[in-house]
mmCIF file of C-alpha atoms and ligand atoms in Angstrom:
data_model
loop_
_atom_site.group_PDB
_atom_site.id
_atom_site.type_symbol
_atom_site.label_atom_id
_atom_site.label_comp_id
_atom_site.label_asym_id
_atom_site.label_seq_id
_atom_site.Cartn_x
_atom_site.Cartn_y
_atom_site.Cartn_z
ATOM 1 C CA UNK A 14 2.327 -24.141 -27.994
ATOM 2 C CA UNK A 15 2.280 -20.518 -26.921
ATOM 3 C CA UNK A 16 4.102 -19.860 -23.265
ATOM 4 C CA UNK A 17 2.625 -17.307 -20.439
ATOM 5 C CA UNK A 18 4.958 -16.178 -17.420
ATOM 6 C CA UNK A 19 3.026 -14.347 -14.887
ATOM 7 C CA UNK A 20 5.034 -12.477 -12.314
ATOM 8 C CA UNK A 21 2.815 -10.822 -9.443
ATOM 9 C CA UNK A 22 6.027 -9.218 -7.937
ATOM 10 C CA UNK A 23 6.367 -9.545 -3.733
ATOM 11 C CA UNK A 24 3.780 -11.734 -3.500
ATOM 12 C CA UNK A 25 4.666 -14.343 -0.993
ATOM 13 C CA UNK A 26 4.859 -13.506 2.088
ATOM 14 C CA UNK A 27 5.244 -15.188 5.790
ATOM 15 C CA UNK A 28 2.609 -16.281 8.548
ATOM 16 C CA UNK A 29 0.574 -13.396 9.766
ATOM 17 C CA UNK A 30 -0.496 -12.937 12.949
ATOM 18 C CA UNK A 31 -3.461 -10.753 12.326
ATOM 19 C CA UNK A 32 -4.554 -13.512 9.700
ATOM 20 C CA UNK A 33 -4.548 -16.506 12.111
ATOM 21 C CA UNK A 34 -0.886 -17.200 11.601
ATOM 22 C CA UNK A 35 -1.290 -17.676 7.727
ATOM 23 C CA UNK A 36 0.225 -15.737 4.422
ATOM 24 C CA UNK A 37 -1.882 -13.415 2.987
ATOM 25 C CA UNK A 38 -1.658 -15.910 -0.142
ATOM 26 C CA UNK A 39 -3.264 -18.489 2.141
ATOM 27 C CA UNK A 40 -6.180 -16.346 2.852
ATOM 28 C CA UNK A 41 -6.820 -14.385 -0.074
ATOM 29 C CA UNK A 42 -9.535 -15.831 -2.272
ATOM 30 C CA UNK A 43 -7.352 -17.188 -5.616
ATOM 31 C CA UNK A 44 -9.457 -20.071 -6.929
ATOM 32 C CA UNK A 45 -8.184 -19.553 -10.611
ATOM 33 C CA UNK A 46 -4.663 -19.777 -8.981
ATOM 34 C CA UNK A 47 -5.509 -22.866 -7.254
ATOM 35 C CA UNK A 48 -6.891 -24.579 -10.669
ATOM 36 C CA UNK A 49 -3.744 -23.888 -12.112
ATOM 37 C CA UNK A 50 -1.792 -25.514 -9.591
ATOM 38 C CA UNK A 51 -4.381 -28.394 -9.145
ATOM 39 C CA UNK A 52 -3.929 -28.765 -12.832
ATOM 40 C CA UNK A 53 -0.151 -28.491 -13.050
ATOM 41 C CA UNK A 54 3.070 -28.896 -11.253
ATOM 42 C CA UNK A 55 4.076 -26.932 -8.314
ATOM 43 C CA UNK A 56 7.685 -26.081 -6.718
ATOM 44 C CA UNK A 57 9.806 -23.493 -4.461
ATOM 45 C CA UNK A 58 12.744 -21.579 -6.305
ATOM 46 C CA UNK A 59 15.178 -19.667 -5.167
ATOM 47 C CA UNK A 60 15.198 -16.609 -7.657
ATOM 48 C CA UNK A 61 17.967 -14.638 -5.404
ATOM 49 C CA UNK A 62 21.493 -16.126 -5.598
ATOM 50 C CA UNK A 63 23.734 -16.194 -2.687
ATOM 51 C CA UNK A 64 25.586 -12.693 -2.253
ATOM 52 C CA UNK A 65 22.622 -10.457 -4.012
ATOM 53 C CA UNK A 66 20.493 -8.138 -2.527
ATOM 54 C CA UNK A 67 16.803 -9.324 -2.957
ATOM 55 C CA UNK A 68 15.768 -6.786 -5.663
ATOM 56 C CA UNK A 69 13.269 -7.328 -8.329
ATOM 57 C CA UNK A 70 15.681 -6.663 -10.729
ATOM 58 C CA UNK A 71 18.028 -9.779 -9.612
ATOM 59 C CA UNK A 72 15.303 -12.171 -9.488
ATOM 60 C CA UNK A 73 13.316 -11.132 -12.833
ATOM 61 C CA UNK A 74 16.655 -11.813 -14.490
ATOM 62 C CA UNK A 75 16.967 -14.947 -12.855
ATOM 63 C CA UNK A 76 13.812 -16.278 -13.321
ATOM 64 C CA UNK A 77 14.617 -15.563 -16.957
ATOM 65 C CA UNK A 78 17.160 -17.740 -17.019
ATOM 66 C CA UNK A 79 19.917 -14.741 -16.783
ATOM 67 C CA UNK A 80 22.936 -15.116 -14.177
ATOM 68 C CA UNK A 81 23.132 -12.355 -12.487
ATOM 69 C CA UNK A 82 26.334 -13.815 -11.523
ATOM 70 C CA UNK A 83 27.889 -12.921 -14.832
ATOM 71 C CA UNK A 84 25.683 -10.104 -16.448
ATOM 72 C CA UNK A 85 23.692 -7.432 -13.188
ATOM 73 C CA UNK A 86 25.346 -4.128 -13.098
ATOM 74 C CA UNK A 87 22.695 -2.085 -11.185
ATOM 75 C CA UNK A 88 19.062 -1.603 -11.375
ATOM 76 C CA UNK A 89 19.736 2.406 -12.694
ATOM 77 C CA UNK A 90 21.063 0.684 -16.059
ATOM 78 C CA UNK A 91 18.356 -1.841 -16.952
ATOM 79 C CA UNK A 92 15.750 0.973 -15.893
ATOM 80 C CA UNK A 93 18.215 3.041 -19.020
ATOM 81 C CA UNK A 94 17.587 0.373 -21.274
ATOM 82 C CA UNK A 95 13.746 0.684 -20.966
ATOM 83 C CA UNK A 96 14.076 4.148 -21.589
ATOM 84 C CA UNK A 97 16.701 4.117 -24.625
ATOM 85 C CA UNK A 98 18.929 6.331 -22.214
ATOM 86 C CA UNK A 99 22.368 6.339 -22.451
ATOM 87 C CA UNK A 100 25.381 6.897 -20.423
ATOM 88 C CA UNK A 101 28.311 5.612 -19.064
ATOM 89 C CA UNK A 102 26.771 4.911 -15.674
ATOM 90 C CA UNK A 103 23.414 5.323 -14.521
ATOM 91 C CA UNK A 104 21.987 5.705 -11.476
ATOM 92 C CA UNK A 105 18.022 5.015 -9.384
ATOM 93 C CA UNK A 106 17.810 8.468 -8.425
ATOM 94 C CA UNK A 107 14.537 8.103 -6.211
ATOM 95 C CA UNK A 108 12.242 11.638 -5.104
ATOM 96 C CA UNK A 109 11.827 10.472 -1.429
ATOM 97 C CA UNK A 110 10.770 12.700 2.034
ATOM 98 C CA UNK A 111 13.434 12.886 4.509
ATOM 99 C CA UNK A 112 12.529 14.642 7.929
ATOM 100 C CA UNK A 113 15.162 15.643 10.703
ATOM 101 C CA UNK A 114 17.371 13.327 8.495
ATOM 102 C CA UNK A 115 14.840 10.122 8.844
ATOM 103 C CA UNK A 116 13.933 8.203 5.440
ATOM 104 C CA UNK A 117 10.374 8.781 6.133
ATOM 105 C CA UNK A 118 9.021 8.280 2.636
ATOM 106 C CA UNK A 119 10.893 6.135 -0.569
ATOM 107 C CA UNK A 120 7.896 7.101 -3.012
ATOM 108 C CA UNK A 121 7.639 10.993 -2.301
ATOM 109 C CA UNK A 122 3.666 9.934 -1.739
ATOM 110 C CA UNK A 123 3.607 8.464 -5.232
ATOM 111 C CA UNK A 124 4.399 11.879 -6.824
ATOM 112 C CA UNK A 125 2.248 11.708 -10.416
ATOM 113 C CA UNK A 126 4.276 12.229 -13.593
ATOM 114 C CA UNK A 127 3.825 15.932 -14.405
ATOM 115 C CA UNK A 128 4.809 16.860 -11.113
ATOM 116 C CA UNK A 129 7.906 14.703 -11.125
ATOM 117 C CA UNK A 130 8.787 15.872 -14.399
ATOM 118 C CA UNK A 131 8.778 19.526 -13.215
ATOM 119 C CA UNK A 132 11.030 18.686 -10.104
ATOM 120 C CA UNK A 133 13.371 16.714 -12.717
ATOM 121 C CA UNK A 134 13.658 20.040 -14.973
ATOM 122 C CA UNK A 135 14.732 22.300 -12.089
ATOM 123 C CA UNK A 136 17.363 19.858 -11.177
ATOM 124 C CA UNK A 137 18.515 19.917 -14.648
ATOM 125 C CA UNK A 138 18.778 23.495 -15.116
ATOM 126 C CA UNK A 139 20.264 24.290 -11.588
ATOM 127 C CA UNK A 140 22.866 21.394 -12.139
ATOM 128 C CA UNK A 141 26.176 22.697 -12.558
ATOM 129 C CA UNK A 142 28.095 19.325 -14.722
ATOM 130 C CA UNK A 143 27.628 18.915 -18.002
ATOM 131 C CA UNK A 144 28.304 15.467 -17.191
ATOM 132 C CA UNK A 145 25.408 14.960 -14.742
ATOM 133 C CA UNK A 146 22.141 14.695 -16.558
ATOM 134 C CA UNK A 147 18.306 13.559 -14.434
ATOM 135 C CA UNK A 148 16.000 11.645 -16.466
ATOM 136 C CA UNK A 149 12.636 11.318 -14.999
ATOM 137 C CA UNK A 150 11.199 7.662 -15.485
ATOM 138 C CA UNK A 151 7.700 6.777 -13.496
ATOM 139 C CA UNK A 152 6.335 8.698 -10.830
ATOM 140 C CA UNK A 153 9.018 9.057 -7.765
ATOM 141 C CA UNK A 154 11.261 6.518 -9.612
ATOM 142 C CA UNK A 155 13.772 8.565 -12.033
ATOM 143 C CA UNK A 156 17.024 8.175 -12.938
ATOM 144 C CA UNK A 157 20.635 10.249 -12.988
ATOM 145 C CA UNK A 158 23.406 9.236 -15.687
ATOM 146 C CA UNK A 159 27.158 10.611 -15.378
ATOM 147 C CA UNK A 160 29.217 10.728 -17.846
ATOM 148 C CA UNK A 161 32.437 11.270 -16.448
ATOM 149 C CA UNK A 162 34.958 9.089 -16.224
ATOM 150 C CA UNK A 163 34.680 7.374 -12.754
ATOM 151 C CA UNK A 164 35.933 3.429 -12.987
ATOM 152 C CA UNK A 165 35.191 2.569 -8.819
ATOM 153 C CA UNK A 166 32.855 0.633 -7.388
ATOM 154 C CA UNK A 167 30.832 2.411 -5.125
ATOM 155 C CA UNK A 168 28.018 1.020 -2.926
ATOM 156 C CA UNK A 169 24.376 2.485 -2.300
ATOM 157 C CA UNK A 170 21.390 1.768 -0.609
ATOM 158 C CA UNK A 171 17.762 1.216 -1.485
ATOM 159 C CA UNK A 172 15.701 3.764 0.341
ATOM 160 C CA UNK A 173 12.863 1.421 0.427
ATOM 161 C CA UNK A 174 15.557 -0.480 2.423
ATOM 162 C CA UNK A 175 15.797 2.685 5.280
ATOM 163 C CA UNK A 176 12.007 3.668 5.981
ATOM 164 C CA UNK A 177 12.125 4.860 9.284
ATOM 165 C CA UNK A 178 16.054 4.939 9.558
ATOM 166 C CA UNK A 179 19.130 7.657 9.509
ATOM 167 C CA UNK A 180 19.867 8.760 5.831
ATOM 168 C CA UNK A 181 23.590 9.511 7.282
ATOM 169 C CA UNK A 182 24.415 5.506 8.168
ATOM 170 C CA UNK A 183 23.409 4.896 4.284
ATOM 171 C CA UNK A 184 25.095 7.307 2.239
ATOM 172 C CA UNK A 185 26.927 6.113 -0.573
ATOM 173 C CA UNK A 186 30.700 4.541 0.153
ATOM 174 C CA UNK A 187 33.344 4.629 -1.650
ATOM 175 C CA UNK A 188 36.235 6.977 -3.366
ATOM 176 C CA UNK A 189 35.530 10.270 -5.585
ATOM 177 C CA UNK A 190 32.157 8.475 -7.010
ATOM 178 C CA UNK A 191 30.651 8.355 -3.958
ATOM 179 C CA UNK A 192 31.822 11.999 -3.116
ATOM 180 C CA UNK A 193 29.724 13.300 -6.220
ATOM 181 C CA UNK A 194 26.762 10.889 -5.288
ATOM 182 C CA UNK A 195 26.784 12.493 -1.877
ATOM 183 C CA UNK A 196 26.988 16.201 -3.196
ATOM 184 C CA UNK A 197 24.102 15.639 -5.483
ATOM 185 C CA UNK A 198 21.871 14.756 -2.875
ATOM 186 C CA UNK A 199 22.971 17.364 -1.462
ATOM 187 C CA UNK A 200 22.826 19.483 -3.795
ATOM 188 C CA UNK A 201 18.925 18.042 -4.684
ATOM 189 C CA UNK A 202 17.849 19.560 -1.205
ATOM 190 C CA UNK A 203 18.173 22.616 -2.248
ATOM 191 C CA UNK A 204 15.688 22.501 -5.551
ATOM 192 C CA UNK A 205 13.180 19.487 -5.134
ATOM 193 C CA UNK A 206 11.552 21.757 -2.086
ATOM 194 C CA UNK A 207 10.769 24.588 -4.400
ATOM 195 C CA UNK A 208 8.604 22.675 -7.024
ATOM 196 C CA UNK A 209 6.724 20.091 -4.793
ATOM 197 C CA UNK A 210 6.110 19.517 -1.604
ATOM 198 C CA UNK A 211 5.628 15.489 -1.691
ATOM 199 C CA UNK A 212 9.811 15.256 -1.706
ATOM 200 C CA UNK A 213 12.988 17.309 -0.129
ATOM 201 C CA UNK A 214 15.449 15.691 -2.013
ATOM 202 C CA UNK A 215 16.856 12.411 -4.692
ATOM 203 C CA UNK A 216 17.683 9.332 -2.903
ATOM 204 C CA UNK A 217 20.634 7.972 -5.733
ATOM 205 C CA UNK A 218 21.342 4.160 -5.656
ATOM 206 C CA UNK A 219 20.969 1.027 -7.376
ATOM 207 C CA UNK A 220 23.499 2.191 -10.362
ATOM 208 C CA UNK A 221 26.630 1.085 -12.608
ATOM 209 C CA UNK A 222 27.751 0.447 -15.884
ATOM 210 C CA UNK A 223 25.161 -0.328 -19.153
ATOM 211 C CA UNK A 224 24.460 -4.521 -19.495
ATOM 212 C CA UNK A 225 24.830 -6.617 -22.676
ATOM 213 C CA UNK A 226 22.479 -9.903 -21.911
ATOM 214 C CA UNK A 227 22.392 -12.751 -23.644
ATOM 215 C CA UNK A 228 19.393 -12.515 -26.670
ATOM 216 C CA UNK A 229 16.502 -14.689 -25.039
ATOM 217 C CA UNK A 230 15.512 -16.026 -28.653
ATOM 218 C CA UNK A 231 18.708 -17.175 -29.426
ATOM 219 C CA UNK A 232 18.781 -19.251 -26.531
ATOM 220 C CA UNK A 233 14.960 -20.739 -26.005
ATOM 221 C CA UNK A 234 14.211 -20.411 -29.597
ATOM 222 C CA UNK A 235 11.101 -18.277 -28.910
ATOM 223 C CA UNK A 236 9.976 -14.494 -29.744
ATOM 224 C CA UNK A 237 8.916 -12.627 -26.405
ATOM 225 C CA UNK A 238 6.809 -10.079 -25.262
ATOM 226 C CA UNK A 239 7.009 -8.232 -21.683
ATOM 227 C CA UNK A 240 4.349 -6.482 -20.182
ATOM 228 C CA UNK A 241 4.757 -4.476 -17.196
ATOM 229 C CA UNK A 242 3.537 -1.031 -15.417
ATOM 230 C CA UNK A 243 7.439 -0.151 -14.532
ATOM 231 C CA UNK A 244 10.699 0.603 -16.356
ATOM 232 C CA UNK A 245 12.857 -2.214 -14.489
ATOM 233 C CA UNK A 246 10.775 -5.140 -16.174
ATOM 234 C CA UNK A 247 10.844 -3.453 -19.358
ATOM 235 C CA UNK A 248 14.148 -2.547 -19.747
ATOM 236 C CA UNK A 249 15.188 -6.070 -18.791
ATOM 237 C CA UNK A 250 12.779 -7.123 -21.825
ATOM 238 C CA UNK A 251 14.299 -4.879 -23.810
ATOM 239 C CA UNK A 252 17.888 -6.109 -22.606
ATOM 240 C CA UNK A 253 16.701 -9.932 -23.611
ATOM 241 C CA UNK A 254 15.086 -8.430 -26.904
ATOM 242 C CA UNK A 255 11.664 -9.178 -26.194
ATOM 243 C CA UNK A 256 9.096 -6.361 -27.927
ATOM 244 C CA UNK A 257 8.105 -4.062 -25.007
ATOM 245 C CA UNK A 258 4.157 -3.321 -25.086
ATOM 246 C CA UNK A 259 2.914 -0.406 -23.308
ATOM 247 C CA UNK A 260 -0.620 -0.617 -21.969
ATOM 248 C CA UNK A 261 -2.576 2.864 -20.897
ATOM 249 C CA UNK A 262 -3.768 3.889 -17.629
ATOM 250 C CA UNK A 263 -1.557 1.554 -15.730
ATOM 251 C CA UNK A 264 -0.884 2.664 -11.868
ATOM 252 C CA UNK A 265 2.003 -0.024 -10.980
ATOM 253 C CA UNK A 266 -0.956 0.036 -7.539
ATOM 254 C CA UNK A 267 -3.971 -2.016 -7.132
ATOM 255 C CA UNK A 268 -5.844 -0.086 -8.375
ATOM 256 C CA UNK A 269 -4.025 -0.286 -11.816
ATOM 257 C CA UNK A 270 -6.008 -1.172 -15.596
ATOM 258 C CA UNK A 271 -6.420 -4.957 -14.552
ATOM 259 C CA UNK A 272 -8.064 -5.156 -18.125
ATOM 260 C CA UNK A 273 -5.843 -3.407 -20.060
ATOM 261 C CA UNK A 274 -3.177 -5.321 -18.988
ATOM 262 C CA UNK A 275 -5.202 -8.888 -19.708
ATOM 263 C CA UNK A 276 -5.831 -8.000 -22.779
ATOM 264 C CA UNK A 277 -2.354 -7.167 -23.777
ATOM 265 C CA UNK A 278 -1.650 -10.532 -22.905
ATOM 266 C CA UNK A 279 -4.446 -11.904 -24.783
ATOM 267 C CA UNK A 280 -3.291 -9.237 -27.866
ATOM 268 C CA UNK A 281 0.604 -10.722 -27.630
ATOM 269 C CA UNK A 282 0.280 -14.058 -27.361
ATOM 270 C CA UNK A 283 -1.044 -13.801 -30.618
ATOM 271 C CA UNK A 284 1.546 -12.912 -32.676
ATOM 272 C CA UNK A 285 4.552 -13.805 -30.189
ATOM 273 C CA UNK A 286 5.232 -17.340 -28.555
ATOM 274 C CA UNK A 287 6.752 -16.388 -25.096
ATOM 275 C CA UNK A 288 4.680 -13.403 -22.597
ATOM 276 C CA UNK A 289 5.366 -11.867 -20.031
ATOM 277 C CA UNK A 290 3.349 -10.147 -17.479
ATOM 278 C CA UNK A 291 4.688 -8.666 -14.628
ATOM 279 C CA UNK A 292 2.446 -6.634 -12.242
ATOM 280 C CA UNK A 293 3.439 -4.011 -9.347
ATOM 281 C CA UNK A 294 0.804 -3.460 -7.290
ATOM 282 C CA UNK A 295 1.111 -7.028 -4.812
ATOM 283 C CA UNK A 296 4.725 -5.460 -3.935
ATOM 284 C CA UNK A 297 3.501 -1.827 -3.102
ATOM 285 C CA UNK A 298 1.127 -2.951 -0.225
ATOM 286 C CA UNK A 299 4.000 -5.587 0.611
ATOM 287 C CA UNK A 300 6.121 -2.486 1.268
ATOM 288 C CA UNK A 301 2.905 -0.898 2.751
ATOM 289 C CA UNK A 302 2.860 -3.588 5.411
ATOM 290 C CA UNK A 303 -1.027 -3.650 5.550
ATOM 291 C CA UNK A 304 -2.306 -7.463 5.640
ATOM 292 C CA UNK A 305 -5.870 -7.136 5.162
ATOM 293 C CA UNK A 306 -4.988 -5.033 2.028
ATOM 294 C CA UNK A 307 -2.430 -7.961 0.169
ATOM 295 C CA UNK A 308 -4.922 -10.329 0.970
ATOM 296 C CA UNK A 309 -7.314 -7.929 -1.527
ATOM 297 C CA UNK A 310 -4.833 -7.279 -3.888
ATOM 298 C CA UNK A 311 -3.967 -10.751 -3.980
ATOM 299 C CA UNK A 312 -7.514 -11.746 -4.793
ATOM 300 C CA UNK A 313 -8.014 -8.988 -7.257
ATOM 301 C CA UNK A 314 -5.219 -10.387 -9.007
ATOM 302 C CA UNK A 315 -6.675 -14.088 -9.508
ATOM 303 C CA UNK A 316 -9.698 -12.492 -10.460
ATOM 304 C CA UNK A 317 -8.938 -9.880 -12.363
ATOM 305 C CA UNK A 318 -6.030 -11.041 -14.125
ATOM 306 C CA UNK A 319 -5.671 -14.956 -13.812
ATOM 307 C CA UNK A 320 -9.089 -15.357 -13.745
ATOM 308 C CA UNK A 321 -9.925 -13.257 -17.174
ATOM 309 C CA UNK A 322 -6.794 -14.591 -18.790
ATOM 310 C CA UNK A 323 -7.301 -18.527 -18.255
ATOM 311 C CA UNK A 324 -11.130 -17.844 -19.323
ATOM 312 C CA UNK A 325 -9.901 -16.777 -22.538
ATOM 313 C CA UNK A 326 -6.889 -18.420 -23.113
ATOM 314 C CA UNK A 327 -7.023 -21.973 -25.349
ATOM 315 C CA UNK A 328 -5.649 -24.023 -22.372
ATOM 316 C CA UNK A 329 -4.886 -26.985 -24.820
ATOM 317 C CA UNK A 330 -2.240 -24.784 -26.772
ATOM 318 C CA UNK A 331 -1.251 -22.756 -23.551
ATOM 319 C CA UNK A 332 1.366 -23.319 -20.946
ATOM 320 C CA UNK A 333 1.635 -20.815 -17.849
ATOM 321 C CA UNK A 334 4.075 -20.354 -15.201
ATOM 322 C CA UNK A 335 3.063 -18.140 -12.580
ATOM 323 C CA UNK A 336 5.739 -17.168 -9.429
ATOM 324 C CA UNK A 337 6.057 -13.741 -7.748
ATOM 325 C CA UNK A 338 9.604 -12.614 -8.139
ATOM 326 C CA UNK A 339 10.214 -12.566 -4.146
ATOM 327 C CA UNK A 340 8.666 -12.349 -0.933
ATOM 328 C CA UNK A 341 7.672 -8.605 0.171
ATOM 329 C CA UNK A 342 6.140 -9.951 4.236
ATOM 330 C CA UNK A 343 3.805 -6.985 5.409
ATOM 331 C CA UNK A 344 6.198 -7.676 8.630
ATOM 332 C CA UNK A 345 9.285 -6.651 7.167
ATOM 333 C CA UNK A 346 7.555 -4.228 4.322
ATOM 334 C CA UNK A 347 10.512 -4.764 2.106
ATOM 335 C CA UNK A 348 12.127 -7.776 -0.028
ATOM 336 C CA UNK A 349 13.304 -10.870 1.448
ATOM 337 C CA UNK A 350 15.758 -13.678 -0.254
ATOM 338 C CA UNK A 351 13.614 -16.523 0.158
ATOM 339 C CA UNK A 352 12.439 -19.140 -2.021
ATOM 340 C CA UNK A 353 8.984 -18.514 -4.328
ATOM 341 C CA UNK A 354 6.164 -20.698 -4.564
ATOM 342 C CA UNK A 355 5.720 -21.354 -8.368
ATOM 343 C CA UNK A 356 3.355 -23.485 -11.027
ATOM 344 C CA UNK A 357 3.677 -24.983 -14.250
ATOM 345 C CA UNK A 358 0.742 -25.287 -15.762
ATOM 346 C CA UNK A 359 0.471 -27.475 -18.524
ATOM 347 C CA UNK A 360 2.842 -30.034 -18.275
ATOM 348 C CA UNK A 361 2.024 -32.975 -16.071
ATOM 349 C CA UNK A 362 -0.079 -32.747 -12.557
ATOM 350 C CA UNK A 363 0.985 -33.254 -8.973
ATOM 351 C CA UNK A 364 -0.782 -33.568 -5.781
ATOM 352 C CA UNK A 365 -0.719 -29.905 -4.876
ATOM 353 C CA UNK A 366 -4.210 -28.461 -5.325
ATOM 354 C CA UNK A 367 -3.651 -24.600 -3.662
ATOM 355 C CA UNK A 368 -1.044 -22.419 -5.086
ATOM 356 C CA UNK A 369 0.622 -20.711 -1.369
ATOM 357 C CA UNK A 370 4.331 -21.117 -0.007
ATOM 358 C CA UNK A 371 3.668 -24.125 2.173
ATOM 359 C CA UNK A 372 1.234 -26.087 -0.279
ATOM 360 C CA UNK A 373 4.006 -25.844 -3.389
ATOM 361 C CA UNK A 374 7.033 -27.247 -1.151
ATOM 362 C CA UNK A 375 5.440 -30.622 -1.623
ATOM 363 C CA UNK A 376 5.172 -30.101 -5.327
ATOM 364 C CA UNK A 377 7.052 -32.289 -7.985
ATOM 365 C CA UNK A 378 9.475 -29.845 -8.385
ATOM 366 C CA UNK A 379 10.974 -29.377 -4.618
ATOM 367 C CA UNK A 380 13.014 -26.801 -4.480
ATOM 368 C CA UNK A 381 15.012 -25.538 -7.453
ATOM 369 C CA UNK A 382 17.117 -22.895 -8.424
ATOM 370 C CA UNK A 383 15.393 -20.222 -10.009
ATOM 371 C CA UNK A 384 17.959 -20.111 -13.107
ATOM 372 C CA UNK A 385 16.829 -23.572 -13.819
ATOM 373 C CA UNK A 386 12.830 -22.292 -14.690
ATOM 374 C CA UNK A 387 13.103 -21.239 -17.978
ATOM 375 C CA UNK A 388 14.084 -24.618 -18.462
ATOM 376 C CA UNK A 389 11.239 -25.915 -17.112
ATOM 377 C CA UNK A 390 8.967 -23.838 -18.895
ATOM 378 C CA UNK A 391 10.212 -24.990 -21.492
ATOM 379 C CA UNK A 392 10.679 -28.664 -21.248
ATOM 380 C CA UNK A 393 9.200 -31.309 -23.232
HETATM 381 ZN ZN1 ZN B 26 9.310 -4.144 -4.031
#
């Protein structure tokens, strides 16, 4: 038996008014979705425990069976991992636009890679610690590590968190940490203006010490792949010591390499018996908060993707999960805590033939804790 986990991050959503008082799941076209459902066993899970912030970071881990509880240090680290960066702490250090000291844009207009890169070299050679090192990662997303010794907790914001909102209410907090967080971003003003004009300054959050997860072979008895357009998901693959597969002209958008990414799939399952494929785009126009335009990337995504990948796959010898990680509602444009719709497929049925938030509360499942669905994929 060979094991597929499909993770269409911020999928779910709530009732939209502009869409008849339905999710754009509802409306979206998914039939290959809805077979798998039909065909298998449906359930809600919560993927973000009590206390956490509703990153995709917390509730990838957790749907992979990882307790958060015991192991998260910050987003900054796992994103470290991915990129065999090390440091004592790390740090999101995100190129964002800031206007009369508004958050008006968390993705510095999706900034491409050279250009990032260049604005991630003049902050390196105008920085004044030896200590403080930027390490550019994806687009807007990079990363700062600091390698002094600072033991404090110190608490940050995502700026995806603040669109529209004072930067001065959600400065970092804390002791002499904080104070150097603070005078970076300060000090990032200065330099990110002369290379680009798509960012004034770093946005750093989402940081702390390095992670040591528990080996996900050791504990499911399977070899894993992960496949994703973005450093979180691959340095927590890396973290659970799956093989991390890179796949070209990937956009972490809709309009991403649908078919690159299918294939790598089709490539891994191959030689390993546990994939993963996480995919970005869903999420983005979640954050977007355009309706009309989830609903489309929600049915490019059971076309594109489920669709190819259940044409292909031997079904017989195949068993999927599919779940996003959390809600992103076009109403909120950012990340809610609330329980996922999921599927097993190829286990036993249920009566649930349409794979949406309302439709999988009646499943077999109910509602379950999202540590508890490795177990499921798993079980015999
Ligand atoms: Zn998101």
């Amino acid at each position: 038996m060979k094991y597929l986990l499909l993770i269409p991050d911020g999928m779910a959503d709530w009732r939209v008014k502009e869409l008849g008082n339905r999710t754009p799941l509802e409306v979206a076209d998914t039939p290959n979705m809805n077979f798998l459902a039909k065909e298998g066993s449906c359930g809600l899970a919560k993927t973000v425990p009590e206390g956490f912030e509703p990153g995709s970071d917390v509730a990838n881990l957790t749907i992979l069976g990882v307790d958060v509880r015991k192991y998260y240090t910050g987003r900054g680290p796992i994103e470290a991992l991915a990129k065999g960066i090390k440091g004592k702490l790390v740090f999101r250090c995100n190129l964002v636009y800031v206007e009369n000291g508004i958050m008006v844009d968390y993705s510095a207009k999706r900034i491409d890679d050279e250009e990032a890169k260049e604005v991630i070299d003049a902050l390196n050679d105008a920085i004044k610690y030896y200590f403080v090192r930027f390490h550019h990662g994806t687009s807007y997303r990079n990363l700062v590590t600091i390698d002094g010794e600072f033991d404090e907790n110190v608490k940050t914001t995502p700026p995806h968190d603040i669109q529209g909102e004072p930067i001065a209410k959600y400065l970092p907090k804390g002791k002499e940490l904080a104070r150097l967080l603070i005078e970076l971003m300060e000090f990032s003003k200065k330099i990110v203006p002369e290379v680009t004009r798509k960012a004034n300054m770093v946005w750093i959050w989402g940081g702390g010490r390095m992670p040591n997860f528990p080996k996900f072979k050791e504990r499911w008895g399977v070899s894993g792949a992960m496949i994703s357009e973005v450093d979180l998901l691959k340095g927590i693959g890396r973290g659970l010591g799956f093989e991390v597969i890179e796949v070209e002209g990937v956009t972490g958008y809709i309009d991403t390499n649908y078919k690159g990414l299918a294939r790598a799939v089709l490539r891994s399952l191959k030689h390993k018996d546990f994939v993963v494929l996480h995919t970005e785009g869903i999420d983005e126009v979640g954050h977007e908060g355009d309706a009309k335009k989830k609903v489309e990337a929600i049915s490019i995504y059971d076309e594109k993707i489920v669709g190819y990948l259940i044409d292909r796959l031997d079904l017989e010898e195949t068993r999927i999960m599919l779940l996003p990680d959390h809600p992103t509602p076009v109403r909120v444009r950012t990340h809610v805590a609330e329980p996922v719709p999921f599927l097993l497929y190829g286990w036993k049925k249920d009566d649930v033939n349409e794979f949406n938030e309302f439709s999988c509360k009646k499943g077999r499942f109910g509602l379950i804790d999202g540590l508890r669905l490795m177990e499921l994929m798993f079980i015999k």
